Short mmCIF file of C-alpha atoms and ligand atoms in Angstrom, two decimals:
data_model
loop_
_atom_site.label_atom_id
_atom_site.label_comp_id
_atom_site.label_asym_id
_atom_site.label_seq_id
_atom_site.Cartn_x
_atom_site.Cartn_y
_atom_site.Cartn_z
CA MET A 94 155.54 -14.41 64.44
CA ASP A 95 156.41 -15.24 60.89
CA VAL A 96 156.48 -11.57 60.09
CA LEU A 97 158.97 -10.84 62.83
CA VAL A 98 161.15 -13.81 61.97
CA SER A 99 161.34 -12.79 58.39
CA VAL A 100 162.48 -9.28 59.25
CA ASP A 101 165.91 -8.50 57.96
CA TRP A 102 167.15 -6.68 61.02
CA HIS A 103 170.39 -5.86 59.34
CA VAL A 104 168.69 -3.71 56.72
CA ILE A 105 166.64 -1.98 59.36
CA TRP A 106 169.72 -1.40 61.48
CA LEU A 107 171.48 0.15 58.53
CA ARG A 108 168.55 2.33 57.51
CA ILE A 109 168.11 3.66 61.02
CA PHE A 110 171.62 3.99 62.33
CA HIS A 111 173.67 4.36 59.20
CA PRO A 112 171.60 6.56 56.92
CA ASP A 113 173.42 7.31 53.71
CA HIS A 114 173.60 10.52 51.79
CA ALA A 115 170.60 9.80 49.58
CA PHE A 116 168.56 9.08 52.66
CA ALA A 117 169.53 12.39 54.26
CA ARG A 118 168.44 14.15 51.09
CA ALA A 119 165.12 12.29 51.13
CA LEU A 120 164.47 13.09 54.78
CA TRP A 121 165.20 16.72 54.14
CA ALA A 122 162.88 16.71 51.12
CA THR A 123 160.01 15.31 53.18
CA ILE A 124 160.47 17.89 55.92
CA ALA A 125 160.89 20.78 53.48
CA LEU A 126 157.89 19.71 51.38
CA SER A 127 155.72 19.41 54.48
CA VAL A 128 156.68 22.78 55.90
CA VAL A 129 156.38 24.67 52.62
CA ALA A 130 153.15 22.99 51.54
CA GLN A 131 151.58 23.54 54.96
CA THR A 132 152.62 27.19 55.02
CA LEU A 133 151.25 27.84 51.56
CA GLY A 134 148.15 25.87 52.47
CA VAL A 135 147.53 28.11 55.47
CA LEU A 136 147.93 31.23 53.34
CA LEU A 137 145.61 29.90 50.65
CA GLY A 138 143.14 28.78 53.30
CA LEU A 139 143.18 32.25 54.83
CA LEU A 140 142.58 33.91 51.47
CA ALA A 141 139.77 31.47 50.71
CA ALA A 142 138.21 31.99 54.15
CA LEU A 143 138.28 35.75 53.67
CA ALA A 144 136.86 35.37 50.16
CA ARG A 145 134.11 33.21 51.61
CA MET A 146 133.09 36.10 53.89
CA SER A 147 133.47 38.77 51.24
CA ARG A 148 130.68 41.13 50.29
CA PHE A 149 131.22 40.25 46.63
CA PRO A 150 129.24 37.19 45.58
CA PRO A 151 131.72 36.08 42.87
CA LEU A 152 134.46 35.73 45.49
CA ARG A 153 132.20 33.69 47.72
CA VAL A 154 131.30 31.42 44.84
CA LEU A 155 134.94 31.06 43.84
CA SER A 156 135.87 30.05 47.37
CA GLY A 157 133.06 27.52 47.45
CA VAL A 158 134.02 25.99 44.11
CA TYR A 159 137.63 25.75 45.22
CA VAL A 160 136.78 23.77 48.33
CA TRP A 161 134.23 21.68 46.47
CA ILE A 162 136.71 20.56 43.83
CA PHE A 163 139.80 20.04 45.94
CA ARG A 164 138.09 18.23 48.76
CA GLY A 165 135.95 16.26 46.38
CA THR A 166 138.69 14.70 44.26
CA PRO A 167 141.65 12.49 45.20
CA LEU A 168 144.88 14.26 45.97
CA LEU A 169 146.69 11.72 43.83
CA VAL A 170 144.61 12.78 40.82
CA GLN A 171 145.41 16.41 41.56
CA ILE A 172 149.12 15.66 41.81
CA PHE A 173 149.14 13.85 38.46
CA TYR A 174 147.08 16.56 36.83
CA PHE A 175 149.34 19.35 38.05
CA TYR A 176 152.41 17.45 36.94
CA PHE A 177 151.31 16.27 33.52
CA ALA A 178 148.97 19.11 32.56
CA LEU A 179 150.87 22.09 33.89
CA ASN A 180 154.25 20.48 33.51
CA PRO A 181 155.84 23.39 35.39
CA PRO A 182 159.34 24.39 34.25
CA THR A 183 162.33 23.97 36.52
CA VAL A 184 162.66 27.15 38.56
CA HIS A 185 165.52 28.65 40.54
CA VAL A 186 164.49 30.57 43.65
CA LEU A 187 166.63 31.73 46.54
CA GLY A 188 169.54 29.60 45.37
CA LEU A 189 167.34 26.49 45.30
CA THR A 190 166.49 24.53 42.22
CA LEU A 191 162.89 23.37 42.08
CA SER A 192 162.47 20.63 39.53
CA SER A 193 159.28 20.29 37.58
CA GLU A 194 158.04 17.44 39.75
CA ILE A 195 158.79 19.27 42.99
CA SER A 196 156.94 22.38 41.81
CA ALA A 197 153.94 20.35 40.68
CA GLY A 198 153.94 18.32 43.89
CA LEU A 199 154.18 21.40 46.07
CA LEU A 200 151.46 23.12 44.11
CA ALA A 201 149.07 20.19 44.44
CA LEU A 202 149.81 19.63 48.14
CA SER A 203 149.42 23.33 48.98
CA ILE A 204 146.26 23.91 47.01
CA ASN A 205 144.70 20.76 48.38
CA GLU A 206 145.68 21.69 51.92
CA GLY A 207 144.30 25.22 51.40
CA ALA A 208 140.84 23.78 50.86
CA TYR A 209 140.97 22.01 54.23
CA MET A 210 142.55 24.98 55.99
CA ARG A 211 139.77 27.24 54.74
CA GLU A 212 137.29 25.28 56.83
CA ILE A 213 139.51 25.35 59.88
CA ILE A 214 140.20 29.06 59.60
CA ARG A 215 136.57 29.86 59.00
CA ALA A 216 135.55 27.90 62.06
CA GLY A 217 138.20 29.80 64.04
CA ILE A 218 136.87 33.15 62.86
CA ASP A 219 133.28 32.11 63.51
CA SER A 220 134.16 31.17 67.06
CA ILE A 221 135.07 34.76 67.93
CA ASP A 222 132.23 36.63 69.60
CA LYS A 223 130.37 38.95 67.19
CA GLY A 224 130.69 41.68 69.80
CA GLN A 225 134.39 41.96 68.95
CA MET A 226 133.70 43.00 65.37
CA GLU A 227 130.95 45.36 66.51
CA ALA A 228 133.14 47.00 69.11
CA ALA A 229 135.85 47.51 66.49
CA LYS A 230 133.35 48.96 64.03
CA SER A 231 131.86 51.24 66.65
CA LEU A 232 135.36 52.70 67.03
CA GLY A 233 135.39 53.56 63.33
CA MET A 234 137.46 50.60 62.17
CA ARG A 235 136.69 49.34 58.70
CA HIS A 236 135.92 45.71 58.12
CA TRP A 237 139.36 44.50 57.05
CA LEU A 238 141.19 46.53 59.63
CA ALA A 239 138.97 45.05 62.34
CA MET A 240 139.52 41.61 60.87
CA ARG A 241 143.29 41.99 60.83
CA ARG A 242 143.74 43.72 64.18
CA ILE A 243 140.95 42.29 66.30
CA VAL A 244 139.36 39.11 64.97
CA LEU A 245 142.19 37.20 63.28
CA PRO A 246 144.68 37.43 66.17
CA GLN A 247 142.04 35.92 68.44
CA ALA A 248 141.04 33.31 65.88
CA ALA A 249 144.71 32.31 65.52
CA ARG A 250 144.66 30.70 68.94
CA VAL A 251 141.64 28.62 68.12
CA ILE A 252 143.25 27.50 64.89
CA VAL A 253 146.53 26.29 66.37
CA PRO A 254 145.43 22.81 67.57
CA PRO A 255 143.70 21.70 64.33
CA LEU A 256 146.54 23.24 62.34
CA GLY A 257 148.93 20.99 64.25
CA ASN A 258 146.90 17.97 63.25
CA GLU A 259 146.92 19.06 59.64
CA PHE A 260 150.71 19.25 59.74
CA ASN A 261 150.92 15.76 61.17
CA ASN A 262 148.86 14.54 58.22
CA MET A 263 150.89 16.58 55.78
CA MET A 264 154.15 14.86 56.72
CA LYS A 265 152.67 11.52 55.79
CA THR A 266 150.77 12.79 52.77
CA THR A 267 153.90 14.13 51.10
CA SER A 268 154.77 10.51 50.33
CA LEU A 269 152.25 10.69 47.47
CA VAL A 270 154.52 12.92 45.39
CA TYR A 271 156.90 10.00 45.04
CA THR A 272 154.55 8.94 42.26
CA ILE A 273 155.65 11.81 40.03
CA GLY A 274 159.32 11.23 40.78
CA VAL A 275 160.10 13.44 43.75
CA TYR A 276 162.90 11.92 45.80
CA GLU A 277 161.58 11.95 49.37
CA LEU A 278 161.46 9.39 52.19
CA PHE A 279 159.13 6.97 50.55
CA ALA A 280 160.90 7.16 47.20
CA ASP A 281 164.12 6.35 49.03
CA ALA A 282 162.56 3.24 50.55
CA GLU A 283 161.00 2.20 47.30
CA GLN A 284 164.35 2.48 45.60
CA GLY A 285 165.98 0.33 48.24
CA TYR A 286 163.30 -2.26 47.78
CA SER A 287 163.39 -2.32 44.00
CA GLN A 288 167.12 -2.96 44.07
CA THR A 289 167.04 -5.74 46.66
CA PHE A 290 163.44 -6.94 47.01
CA VAL A 291 163.86 -6.71 50.76
CA SER A 292 160.53 -5.43 52.06
CA ASP A 293 162.08 -4.23 55.30
CA TYR A 294 162.96 -1.00 53.60
CA PHE A 295 159.30 -0.15 54.09
CA LEU A 296 159.45 -1.04 57.75
CA ALA A 297 162.44 1.22 58.16
CA VAL A 298 160.77 4.12 56.41
CA ALA A 299 157.66 3.64 58.54
CA PHE A 300 159.94 4.03 61.52
CA TRP A 301 161.23 7.33 60.16
CA TYR A 302 157.74 8.68 59.57
CA LEU A 303 156.93 7.67 63.11
CA VAL A 304 159.96 9.63 64.33
CA LEU A 305 158.77 12.72 62.46
CA THR A 306 155.17 12.57 63.60
CA THR A 307 156.12 11.71 67.17
CA ALA A 308 158.57 14.58 67.34
CA TRP A 309 155.85 16.84 66.03
CA THR A 310 153.39 15.56 68.63
CA PHE A 311 155.77 16.77 71.31
CA VAL A 312 156.29 20.14 69.64
CA GLN A 313 152.54 20.52 69.24
CA ALA A 314 151.76 19.60 72.83
CA TRP A 315 154.35 22.08 73.94
CA ILE A 316 152.96 24.89 71.75
CA GLU A 317 149.48 24.26 73.08
CA ARG A 318 150.75 24.21 76.63
CA ARG A 319 152.43 27.57 76.09
CA LEU A 320 149.28 29.06 74.63
CA ALA A 321 147.21 27.76 77.52
CA ALA A 322 149.78 29.01 80.04
CA SER A 323 149.88 32.42 78.42
CA GLU A 324 146.11 32.58 78.71
CA ARG A 325 146.45 32.21 82.43
CA GLY A 326 149.52 34.34 83.19
CA GLU A 327 149.35 37.47 81.13
CA GLU A 328 152.68 39.08 81.82
CA LEU A 329 153.91 39.17 78.22
CA GLY A 330 152.26 40.94 75.29
CA PHE A 331 150.07 38.76 73.11
CA ARG A 332 152.36 38.97 70.09
CA GLU A 333 155.46 38.18 72.11
CA ARG A 334 153.70 35.24 73.66
CA LEU A 335 152.62 33.89 70.32
CA LEU A 336 156.11 34.36 68.94
CA ALA A 337 157.62 32.73 71.98
CA ALA A 338 155.24 29.83 71.68
CA TRP A 339 156.16 29.34 68.07
CA ASN A 340 159.83 29.84 68.43
CA PRO A 341 161.59 27.08 70.37
CA VAL A 342 164.84 29.02 70.49
CA THR A 343 163.50 32.05 72.33
CA ALA A 344 161.46 29.90 74.65
CA TRP A 345 164.41 27.66 75.37
CA ALA A 346 166.57 30.70 76.06
CA ARG A 347 163.96 32.04 78.43
CA GLY A 348 163.67 28.71 80.18
CA ALA A 349 167.45 28.47 80.54
CA ARG A 350 167.72 31.82 82.25
CA MET B 247 118.94 73.11 64.85
CA ASN B 248 122.67 73.43 65.00
CA ASP B 249 123.00 72.16 68.52
CA LEU B 250 121.04 69.00 67.83
CA VAL B 251 123.51 66.15 68.15
CA VAL B 252 120.95 63.42 67.53
CA HIS B 253 117.97 64.06 65.30
CA ALA B 254 115.99 60.88 64.72
CA VAL B 255 112.76 61.08 62.79
CA ASP B 256 110.16 58.34 62.53
CA VAL B 257 112.69 55.49 62.60
CA ARG B 258 111.26 52.12 61.65
CA LYS B 259 113.01 48.81 61.79
CA ARG B 260 111.88 45.24 61.45
CA PHE B 261 113.56 41.89 61.90
CA GLY B 262 111.69 39.70 59.47
CA LYS B 263 108.06 39.78 60.51
CA LEU B 264 108.75 41.45 63.83
CA GLU B 265 108.51 45.25 63.74
CA VAL B 266 110.86 46.34 66.49
CA LEU B 267 110.85 50.10 65.98
CA LYS B 268 107.52 51.57 64.94
CA GLY B 269 108.36 55.18 64.30
CA VAL B 270 110.80 56.46 66.90
CA SER B 271 111.60 60.18 66.91
CA LEU B 272 114.12 61.61 69.32
CA ASP B 273 116.20 64.78 69.47
CA VAL B 274 119.21 65.16 71.72
CA ARG B 275 120.82 68.56 72.15
CA ARG B 276 124.50 69.17 72.66
CA GLY B 277 125.51 68.49 76.23
CA GLU B 278 122.29 66.74 77.06
CA THR B 279 122.04 63.35 78.77
CA VAL B 280 119.01 61.33 77.78
CA CYS B 281 118.12 58.10 79.53
CA ILE B 282 116.02 55.52 77.72
CA ILE B 283 114.03 53.17 79.90
CA GLY B 284 111.49 50.54 79.05
CA PRO B 285 110.72 46.86 79.37
CA SER B 286 112.95 44.23 77.83
CA GLY B 287 112.25 43.70 74.15
CA SER B 288 110.87 47.20 73.63
CA GLY B 289 113.58 48.10 71.09
CA LYS B 290 115.96 50.22 73.18
CA THR B 291 119.08 48.36 72.10
CA THR B 292 117.97 48.25 68.50
CA PHE B 293 117.36 51.99 68.49
CA ILE B 294 120.75 53.03 69.80
CA ARG B 295 122.44 50.52 67.48
CA CYS B 296 120.70 52.29 64.61
CA VAL B 297 122.20 55.58 65.77
CA ASN B 298 125.70 54.36 64.84
CA HIS B 299 124.40 52.20 62.01
CA LEU B 300 125.24 48.86 63.55
CA GLU B 301 121.69 48.17 62.35
CA LYS B 302 120.18 49.37 59.11
CA ILE B 303 116.84 51.15 59.29
CA ASP B 304 113.86 50.50 57.06
CA SER B 305 112.53 54.03 56.98
CA GLY B 306 112.82 57.37 58.68
CA ARG B 307 116.16 59.10 59.16
CA ILE B 308 118.81 59.57 61.79
CA GLU B 309 121.17 62.53 61.78
CA VAL B 310 124.14 63.01 64.05
CA ASN B 311 125.61 66.49 64.13
CA GLY B 312 123.50 67.36 61.12
CA HIS B 313 124.79 64.49 58.98
CA LEU B 314 122.63 61.63 57.87
CA ILE B 315 123.90 58.38 59.44
CA GLY B 316 124.53 55.33 57.31
CA TYR B 317 122.71 56.66 54.27
CA ARG B 318 123.11 59.10 51.47
CA GLU B 319 120.29 60.96 49.80
CA ARG B 320 119.95 60.23 46.12
CA LYS B 321 116.99 61.60 44.16
CA GLY B 322 114.95 61.92 47.32
CA LYS B 323 115.65 58.33 48.30
CA LEU B 324 118.00 57.01 50.95
CA VAL B 325 120.70 54.60 49.79
CA GLU B 326 123.23 52.99 52.08
CA ASP B 327 126.48 54.89 52.37
CA SER B 328 129.90 53.42 51.57
CA GLU B 329 131.65 51.39 54.22
CA ARG B 330 134.36 54.02 54.37
CA SER B 331 132.06 56.92 55.20
CA ILE B 332 130.03 54.87 57.66
CA ALA B 333 133.28 54.05 59.45
CA ARG B 334 134.26 57.72 59.41
CA GLN B 335 130.91 58.73 60.91
CA ARG B 336 131.30 56.16 63.66
CA THR B 337 134.52 57.78 64.82
CA GLN B 338 132.37 60.57 66.29
CA ILE B 339 130.02 58.23 68.09
CA GLY B 340 131.30 56.32 71.08
CA MET B 341 129.51 53.16 72.11
CA VAL B 342 129.60 51.26 75.38
CA PHE B 343 128.14 47.77 75.31
CA GLN B 344 126.32 45.79 77.91
CA ARG B 345 128.95 43.05 77.69
CA PHE B 346 131.95 45.45 77.48
CA ASN B 347 133.42 43.79 74.37
CA LEU B 348 136.97 44.70 75.29
CA PHE B 349 139.63 43.17 73.06
CA PRO B 350 140.85 40.26 75.20
CA HIS B 351 144.21 39.96 73.43
CA LYS B 352 145.18 43.53 74.25
CA THR B 353 146.05 45.19 77.54
CA ALA B 354 143.85 47.92 78.98
CA LEU B 355 146.18 50.52 77.49
CA GLU B 356 146.31 48.81 74.10
CA ASN B 357 142.52 48.63 74.04
CA VAL B 358 142.38 52.40 74.42
CA VAL B 359 145.25 53.16 72.05
CA GLU B 360 144.10 50.86 69.22
CA ALA B 361 141.52 52.98 67.40
CA PRO B 362 143.18 56.39 67.71
CA VAL B 363 146.38 54.95 66.19
CA GLN B 364 144.80 52.64 63.59
CA VAL B 365 141.86 54.79 62.58
CA LEU B 366 142.73 58.41 63.31
CA ARG B 367 146.48 57.92 62.71
CA VAL B 368 147.33 59.70 65.94
CA PRO B 369 151.09 59.34 66.61
CA ARG B 370 151.56 56.45 68.99
CA GLU B 371 153.30 58.44 71.71
CA GLN B 372 150.50 60.93 71.83
CA ALA B 373 147.86 58.20 71.78
CA VAL B 374 149.59 56.46 74.69
CA ALA B 375 149.73 59.70 76.67
CA ASP B 376 146.03 60.30 75.97
CA ALA B 377 145.18 56.74 76.93
CA GLU B 378 147.07 57.02 80.21
CA ARG B 379 145.20 60.21 80.99
CA LEU B 380 141.86 58.55 80.18
CA LEU B 381 142.65 55.47 82.24
CA ALA B 382 143.53 57.75 85.14
CA ARG B 383 140.26 59.55 84.65
CA VAL B 384 138.27 56.33 85.02
CA GLY B 385 140.42 55.38 88.01
CA LEU B 386 142.46 52.65 86.37
CA ALA B 387 145.89 54.18 85.88
CA ASP B 388 147.48 51.23 87.66
CA LYS B 389 145.82 48.69 85.35
CA ARG B 390 147.35 49.93 82.12
CA ASP B 391 149.25 46.72 81.38
CA VAL B 392 146.62 44.31 82.60
CA TYR B 393 144.59 42.14 80.22
CA PRO B 394 140.78 42.33 80.34
CA GLY B 395 140.57 38.76 81.60
CA LYS B 396 142.24 39.89 84.81
CA LEU B 397 139.90 42.83 85.39
CA SER B 398 136.59 42.82 87.24
CA GLY B 399 133.43 43.62 85.28
CA GLY B 400 133.32 47.14 86.64
CA GLN B 401 136.94 47.72 85.69
CA GLN B 402 136.38 46.30 82.21
CA GLN B 403 133.45 48.59 81.65
CA ARG B 404 135.48 51.59 82.75
CA VAL B 405 138.23 50.63 80.29
CA ALA B 406 135.51 50.33 77.63
CA ILE B 407 134.38 53.87 78.43
CA ALA B 408 137.97 55.11 78.18
CA ARG B 409 138.36 53.27 74.88
CA ALA B 410 135.31 55.03 73.45
CA LEU B 411 136.37 58.42 74.80
CA ALA B 412 139.80 58.10 73.19
CA MET B 413 138.18 58.85 69.84
CA ARG B 414 136.97 62.20 71.25
CA PRO B 415 133.41 61.47 70.20
CA ALA B 416 130.68 64.10 69.98
CA LEU B 417 128.16 61.60 71.27
CA MET B 418 128.31 58.63 73.61
CA LEU B 419 125.84 55.76 73.47
CA PHE B 420 125.49 53.40 76.43
CA ASP B 421 123.50 50.17 76.21
CA GLU B 422 122.68 49.05 79.75
CA PRO B 423 126.30 49.55 80.79
CA THR B 424 125.79 48.21 84.30
CA SER B 425 123.26 45.46 83.83
CA ALA B 426 125.91 42.75 83.39
CA LEU B 427 127.69 43.88 86.57
CA ASP B 428 127.52 42.76 90.16
CA PRO B 429 125.49 45.30 92.16
CA GLU B 430 128.49 46.28 94.28
CA VAL B 431 130.49 47.50 91.26
CA THR B 432 127.78 49.34 89.33
CA GLY B 433 128.53 52.43 91.40
CA GLU B 434 132.07 52.84 90.07
CA VAL B 435 130.82 52.81 86.49
CA LEU B 436 127.89 55.12 87.15
CA THR B 437 130.16 57.60 88.89
CA VAL B 438 132.33 57.80 85.79
CA MET B 439 129.25 58.34 83.66
CA GLU B 440 127.85 61.00 85.98
CA GLU B 441 131.12 62.88 85.76
CA LEU B 442 131.05 62.65 82.01
CA ALA B 443 127.52 64.03 81.93
CA ARG B 444 128.54 66.88 84.24
CA GLU B 445 131.45 67.75 81.99
CA GLY B 446 129.01 68.29 79.16
CA MET B 447 129.30 65.10 77.10
CA THR B 448 126.22 64.41 75.00
CA MET B 449 124.95 61.00 76.07
CA VAL B 450 122.17 58.58 75.29
CA VAL B 451 121.98 55.97 78.01
CA VAL B 452 119.78 52.91 78.04
CA THR B 453 119.55 52.10 81.72
CA HIS B 454 117.29 51.06 84.51
CA GLU B 455 119.43 52.77 87.12
CA MET B 456 116.94 55.37 88.27
CA GLY B 457 119.44 56.81 90.74
CA PHE B 458 121.68 57.63 87.81
CA ALA B 459 118.77 59.06 85.83
CA ARG B 460 117.81 61.28 88.74
CA LYS B 461 121.33 62.62 89.17
CA ALA B 462 122.58 62.85 85.61
CA ALA B 463 119.73 62.81 83.11
CA ASP B 464 118.26 65.92 81.62
CA ARG B 465 115.49 63.88 80.13
CA VAL B 466 114.10 60.39 80.48
CA VAL B 467 112.42 58.60 77.62
CA MET B 468 110.10 55.67 78.12
CA MET B 469 109.97 53.15 75.27
CA ASP B 470 107.50 50.36 74.92
CA GLU B 471 106.78 48.04 72.01
CA GLY B 472 108.87 50.02 69.58
CA VAL B 473 107.57 53.50 70.31
CA ILE B 474 108.37 56.28 72.74
CA ILE B 475 105.30 56.54 74.91
CA GLU B 476 106.40 59.26 77.31
CA GLU B 477 109.29 61.60 77.95
CA GLY B 478 110.19 64.34 80.38
CA PRO B 479 112.66 65.40 83.05
CA PRO B 480 113.52 62.67 85.56
CA GLU B 481 111.35 64.20 88.32
CA HIS B 482 108.34 63.83 86.09
CA PHE B 483 108.84 60.09 86.03
CA PHE B 484 109.20 59.82 89.77
CA GLU B 485 106.37 62.14 90.65
CA ALA B 486 103.77 62.03 87.93
CA PRO B 487 104.20 59.52 85.15
CA GLU B 488 101.24 59.79 82.81
CA HIS B 489 100.93 56.43 81.19
CA GLU B 490 99.63 53.37 82.89
CA ARG B 491 102.40 51.30 81.30
CA THR B 492 105.06 53.70 82.56
CA LYS B 493 103.66 53.49 86.07
CA ARG B 494 103.60 49.74 85.94
CA PHE B 495 107.15 49.58 84.61
CA LEU B 496 108.48 52.01 87.21
CA SER B 497 106.78 50.22 90.05
CA LYS B 498 108.65 47.09 88.99
CA ILE B 499 112.14 48.56 88.83
CA LEU B 500 112.06 51.08 91.67
N1 ADP C 265 119.26 40.65 65.24
C1 ADP C 265 117.98 40.39 65.57
N2 ADP C 265 117.24 39.51 64.86
C2 ADP C 265 115.96 39.25 65.16
N3 ADP C 265 115.30 39.82 66.18
C3 ADP C 265 115.97 40.70 66.94
C4 ADP C 265 117.34 41.03 66.68
N4 ADP C 265 117.75 41.93 67.59
C5 ADP C 265 116.67 42.16 68.38
N5 ADP C 265 115.62 41.42 68.00
C6 ADP C 265 114.28 41.45 68.61
O1 ADP C 265 113.84 42.79 68.63
C7 ADP C 265 113.12 43.07 69.81
C8 ADP C 265 113.74 44.28 70.50
O2 ADP C 265 115.01 43.94 70.97
P1 ADP C 265 115.95 44.96 71.69
O3 ADP C 265 116.15 46.16 70.84
O4 ADP C 265 117.17 44.22 72.08
O5 ADP C 265 115.10 45.35 72.97
P2 ADP C 265 115.58 45.95 74.37
O6 ADP C 265 116.99 46.41 74.23
O7 ADP C 265 114.62 47.05 74.64
O8 ADP C 265 115.42 44.85 75.36
C9 ADP C 265 113.18 41.81 70.65
O9 ADP C 265 111.96 41.14 70.48
C10 ADP C 265 114.31 41.02 70.05
O10 ADP C 265 114.07 39.65 70.19
MG1 MG C 266 118.69 45.76 75.30
#
């Protein structure tokens, strides 16, 4: 009860219903960091998964060492190391300015995520019947062509649900980069607190994380429903169905018709 | 010599301690249909998988159309060929699996079109026209846009045959193509295969369908425990099999 009584509802009200400009920037940073780090993580995970299955032993070893190190050490340590050791320069890409701390944070988040995605992607590939690869090879397809055209598209479906969970985690995990000075949701709350010593800034930011993860839960459930539905009714091509499932706009347009 | 499509000499293969092929020699001439019969575990599947190098062999040699399969001769020894040339050799060898192995994320038509376009670089329009013709030939013209999951086993296997034929192979290998099917649909697959045999396709068929062997096979080969114990025209097997084991096996399946 004490906790509730001591809540400064006014601060919470302000943080939720009257977000200021700095807050908007922080929210955007959290979303952008999550999406970019997850995307890069998936790509790295795919490369590492393919390396793990390579015919060349050095690649397999490299992939193993990668996962070993990045799953075996704290992400916070990785973030600090990337920031202070690499100290990446400020870069300008596509009209965006990536400060040193953002680059280092993104790098650490992506590389760390890649190590986890490798396991997920490998499990997805392993779940595809060996007969698929053999049928492709018996038609004269080479290994990578068969992988790209036959195995990976099927594995993609298996990977979608765990990938969704990873993204849910990622949105919360990005808060760690506040420690190297990235201005994202948590940094925004921390700043509010350090100026006022009102702890309810943290309650308010928890609310915002909850909004993000809850919204994502709905998106995820909806993607999975579409994939399941497309497995039953097969009227669209596989690629179109996957695209439709991933693209709320096209699906919404189709639903509206 | 020149019209030997398959020329297998003393092929040996072991899985760990288990010797599965103990010196199999088999020649198949152009246009011939050879049926391989034999009890389960006798090495039939392993042998035809060696013919397109889905399995490596330990010794002996297999030639298809006069070319060594999967290996290259270097200083009198056989070393495994590059992935690229193995893949190229497989384009001439069609394979039909017991469990169909159609690509479930592609329609019937896309299953057939895939390899000609991706491997042989046939222009897509032409590949589609070919695929439509092949699907019509196996009686599935109306299923071109249907996914394998919506096809019956017999239909899936016919698509699989069309998919293999789309590469215009010189040789077709069938591994018990009807044994995963309900009895009432085996006929539709066997009919397609009989037609193929009649049209002069060179075929090696692992099967226990003696009706098919009688109608379509030029030769039947009996395998047991990793060796060929008896071979001859189909009538021979029905009228006067020589080996005790052959007789016993036939009495079980007929
Ligand atoms: N990949 C493998 N690893 C180990 N043993 C195998 C493998 N494939 C087949 N075998 C064994 O080899 C023997 C022959 O199998 P197979 O060629 O499938 O026989 P068939 O097709 O005549 O029933 C069986 O004892 C089987 O268990
Ligand atoms: Mg078998």
